Coordinates of C-alpha atoms (C1' of nucleotides) in Angstrom, one line a residue:
Chain A
M10 CA -19.7 22.3 -32.4
T11 CA -22.5 23.5 -34.5
D12 CA -24.9 20.8 -36.1
P13 CA -24.9 20.9 -39.9
L14 CA -27.7 23.0 -41.1
Q15 CA -28.3 21.0 -44.3
I16 CA -28.9 24.2 -46.3
R17 CA -27.5 24.1 -49.6
F18 CA -25.4 26.8 -51.5
E19 CA -27.0 28.6 -54.6
R20 CA -24.4 28.7 -57.5
S21 CA -24.2 32.5 -57.2
F22 CA -22.3 31.7 -53.8
F23 CA -19.4 30.2 -55.8
A24 CA -19.5 32.8 -58.7
R25 CA -17.4 35.0 -56.8
P26 CA -13.6 35.7 -56.5
A27 CA -11.9 32.7 -55.0
T28 CA -10.5 34.5 -52.0
R29 CA -13.9 35.4 -50.9
V30 CA -15.4 32.0 -51.3
A31 CA -12.6 30.5 -49.8
R32 CA -13.2 32.7 -46.6
D33 CA -17.0 32.0 -46.6
L34 CA -16.5 28.4 -46.9
L35 CA -14.9 28.1 -43.6
G36 CA -17.2 26.3 -41.0
C37 CA -19.3 24.9 -43.8
Y38 CA -19.7 21.3 -44.4
V39 CA -18.6 18.8 -46.9
H40 CA -21.1 15.7 -47.1
R41 CA -20.1 12.6 -49.1
R42 CA -22.5 9.6 -49.0
I43 CA -21.4 6.2 -50.1
K44 CA -23.9 3.2 -50.3
G45 CA -26.1 5.0 -47.7
K46 CA -23.4 5.9 -45.3
E47 CA -22.8 9.4 -44.9
M48 CA -19.7 11.4 -43.9
I49 CA -19.4 15.0 -43.0
G50 CA -16.6 17.2 -42.6
R51 CA -16.3 20.8 -41.2
I52 CA -14.1 23.0 -43.5
V53 CA -11.6 24.5 -41.3
E54 CA -8.9 25.2 -44.0
T55 CA -9.0 26.5 -47.4
E56 CA -6.7 27.8 -50.1
A57 CA -7.8 30.2 -53.0
Y58 CA -6.1 30.0 -56.4
H59 CA -6.5 32.1 -59.4
Q60 CA -4.9 33.1 -62.7
D61 CA -2.5 35.4 -61.4
D62 CA -1.0 33.1 -59.0
P63 CA 2.2 31.2 -60.4
A64 CA 1.4 28.5 -58.3
S65 CA -2.1 28.0 -59.7
H66 CA -2.8 25.2 -62.3
S67 CA -4.8 28.1 -64.0
Y68 CA -1.7 30.4 -64.5
R69 CA -0.8 29.2 -67.8
G70 CA -4.1 29.4 -69.2
I71 CA -6.6 26.8 -70.6
T72 CA -5.4 23.4 -70.9
P73 CA -7.2 20.0 -71.0
R74 CA -6.5 19.8 -67.2
T75 CA -7.5 23.4 -66.3
E76 CA -10.5 23.8 -68.4
L77 CA -12.9 23.0 -65.7
M78 CA -11.3 25.8 -63.6
F79 CA -12.0 28.2 -66.4
G80 CA -15.8 27.0 -66.6
E81 CA -19.0 27.5 -64.6
A82 CA -18.6 27.9 -60.6
G83 CA -19.6 25.0 -58.6
Y84 CA -18.4 22.1 -60.0
A85 CA -15.6 20.1 -58.5
Y86 CA -12.0 20.4 -59.9
V87 CA -10.2 17.3 -58.9
Y88 CA -6.8 16.7 -59.9
F89 CA -4.2 13.8 -59.6
T90 CA -0.6 14.6 -58.3
Y91 CA 2.7 13.2 -57.1
G92 CA 1.4 10.0 -59.0
M93 CA -0.8 9.0 -56.4
H94 CA -2.8 11.8 -54.6
F95 CA -6.1 13.5 -55.6
C96 CA -7.2 16.8 -54.3
M97 CA -10.3 18.6 -54.5
N98 CA -11.4 22.2 -55.4
V99 CA -14.7 23.7 -56.1
V100 CA -14.7 26.1 -59.0
T101 CA -15.3 29.7 -58.3
G102 CA -15.6 32.9 -60.2
A103 CA -17.3 34.0 -63.5
I104 CA -17.0 31.8 -66.7
G105 CA -13.8 32.6 -68.4
T106 CA -11.8 33.2 -65.2
G107 CA -9.5 30.1 -63.9
E108 CA -10.3 30.2 -60.1
A109 CA -11.0 27.5 -57.7
V110 CA -10.9 26.9 -54.0
L111 CA -8.9 23.9 -52.5
F112 CA -10.3 22.2 -49.8
R113 CA -7.2 21.9 -47.4
A114 CA -8.5 20.4 -44.0
L115 CA -11.8 19.4 -42.7
E116 CA -12.9 18.5 -39.2
P117 CA -14.5 15.2 -38.9
V118 CA -18.1 15.6 -37.8
S119 CA -19.8 12.3 -38.5
G120 CA -19.2 9.0 -40.2
T121 CA -15.6 8.8 -39.1
S122 CA -15.7 4.8 -38.8
E123 CA -16.6 4.9 -42.6
M124 CA -13.6 7.4 -43.1
F125 CA -11.1 5.0 -41.3
I126 CA -12.0 2.5 -43.9
R127 CA -10.5 4.2 -46.5
R128 CA -7.9 6.0 -44.6
I129 CA -5.9 2.9 -43.7
K130 CA -3.1 4.5 -42.5
A131 CA -4.9 7.1 -40.2
K132 CA -4.3 6.2 -36.4
T133 CA -6.1 9.0 -35.0
E134 CA -9.5 11.2 -35.8
R135 CA -6.9 13.9 -36.5
D136 CA -5.5 12.0 -39.2
L137 CA -8.5 11.6 -41.1
L138 CA -9.2 14.7 -43.0
S139 CA -6.0 16.9 -42.0
G140 CA -4.8 17.5 -45.6
P141 CA -6.3 18.0 -49.2
A142 CA -5.3 14.3 -50.4
K143 CA -6.6 12.9 -47.1
I144 CA -10.0 14.4 -47.8
C145 CA -10.2 12.9 -51.0
Q146 CA -9.2 9.3 -49.8
A147 CA -11.4 9.5 -47.0
F148 CA -14.3 10.5 -49.1
D149 CA -13.3 8.3 -52.0
V150 CA -13.1 11.2 -54.4
G151 CA -10.8 10.5 -57.5
K152 CA -10.8 9.4 -60.8
P153 CA -14.2 8.8 -62.2
K154 CA -14.5 4.9 -62.4
H155 CA -16.2 4.8 -66.0
G156 CA -14.8 7.8 -67.5
E157 CA -17.6 10.3 -66.5
D158 CA -16.7 13.5 -65.2
F159 CA -19.3 14.6 -62.6
V160 CA -20.7 11.2 -61.3
Y161 CA -20.1 12.5 -57.7
A162 CA -22.4 15.4 -58.0
K163 CA -25.6 13.5 -56.3
N164 CA -23.6 12.1 -53.4
L165 CA -21.1 14.8 -52.7
Y166 CA -22.2 18.3 -51.7
L167 CA -21.6 21.4 -49.6
T168 CA -24.0 23.1 -46.8
Q169 CA -23.9 26.1 -44.9
G170 CA -22.3 26.4 -41.6
S171 CA -20.5 29.0 -39.6
L172 CA -17.3 29.4 -37.6
R173 CA -16.2 31.5 -34.7
S174 CA -13.0 33.5 -35.6
N175 CA -9.7 32.0 -34.5
E176 CA -11.5 28.7 -33.3
K177 CA -9.2 25.9 -32.7
T178 CA -10.4 22.5 -34.2
L179 CA -9.4 18.9 -34.0
T180 CA -7.4 18.9 -37.3
T181 CA -5.8 22.3 -37.4
T182 CA -4.4 24.7 -35.0
R183 CA -5.1 27.6 -36.9
V184 CA -8.2 28.2 -38.9
G185 CA -8.3 30.2 -41.9
I186 CA -7.3 30.5 -45.7
S187 CA -4.2 30.9 -47.3
V188 CA -3.5 32.6 -50.8
G189 CA -0.5 31.9 -53.0
I190 CA 1.1 34.7 -54.5
E191 CA 4.2 34.3 -56.6
K192 CA 5.2 31.1 -54.6
K193 CA 5.2 32.9 -51.2
W194 CA 2.5 31.5 -49.1
R195 CA 0.3 34.1 -47.0
F196 CA -1.7 32.7 -44.4
I197 CA -4.8 34.8 -43.5
I198 CA -6.6 34.0 -40.2
D199 CA -10.3 34.6 -40.7
G200 CA -11.3 37.3 -38.5
N201 CA -15.0 38.1 -39.8
P202 CA -17.9 36.3 -38.2
F203 CA -20.3 35.3 -41.0
V204 CA -23.3 36.8 -41.4
S205 CA -26.4 34.3 -41.5
K206 CA -27.3 33.3 -45.0
G207 CA -30.9 33.0 -46.2
R208 CA -32.4 29.7 -46.9
T209 CA -31.4 28.5 -50.4
S210 CA -32.8 25.8 -52.6
Chain B
dT3 C1' 8.8 11.6 -78.3
dG4 C1' 11.6 12.9 -74.1
dT5 C1' 11.9 15.0 -69.5
dG6 C1' 11.4 17.3 -64.9
dC7 C1' 8.5 18.0 -61.4
dG8 C1' 4.3 18.6 -58.7
dA9 C1' -1.7 22.7 -55.0
dT10 C1' 1.2 15.6 -50.8
dT11 C1' 1.6 12.1 -47.5
dA12 C1' 3.9 8.8 -44.6
dC13 C1' 7.9 6.9 -42.8
dG14 C1' 12.8 6.8 -40.9
Chain C
dG14 C1' 14.9 14.0 -44.8
dT15 C1' 13.1 11.5 -48.5
dA16 C1' 10.7 7.8 -51.3
dA17 C1' 6.6 6.7 -53.6
dT18 C1' 4.7 7.1 -58.5
dC19 C1' 2.4 9.1 -62.9
dG20 C1' 0.1 12.7 -65.5
dC21 C1' 0.9 17.2 -67.3
dA22 C1' 3.1 21.1 -69.6
dC23 C1' 6.6 22.3 -72.5
dA24 C1' 11.4 21.5 -74.6
dC25 C1' 13.3 19.4 -78.1

DNA sequence: TGTGCGATTACG
DNA sequence: GTAATCGCACAC
């Protein structure tokens, strides 16, 4: 397993079509620090959402909930569903387009004992981050406690990484992205090795 | 103001 | 297979 490089992304990385960002995020790292304890997960499955996809929240245009998806790329779009679960996206694309990439599964890299604290029902490491709502539970990402929107920005971030195509991981049997088109799910195995990215701020 | 259902998870 | 559980979007 590759060590996290701790190189952050520039906003321009996210200001591209969701399908591209979803692919390029595979192998990258999600960091979450709570009270000095850091948790890291490696992205092994993503899902791209955009305005033309009936399954996307942005399909019906700008609403109070989806306003974020139409805004500036790089912000976290976190939504609540089934009355109990939160799921996290990163907003992509140009301002005015309703796009985002959902973090569907991560491979635990470090801070697993901290993850188990919040993932009460997880029995194995594989259970920790193998689903979009599990990621939010493990990382304690959900409704802002005091009514703020972006309180997590300082402690939740992404860093660059890479991935060998068709690599098997702890949490998934298939590494890749999926794109929803008219409620039919197309799963795309990532076949393109990542080019190295220059250092960013 | 009412209602149907969801980008899910866990358990039987 | 299905309960849990509530906010959102749209119908009325």
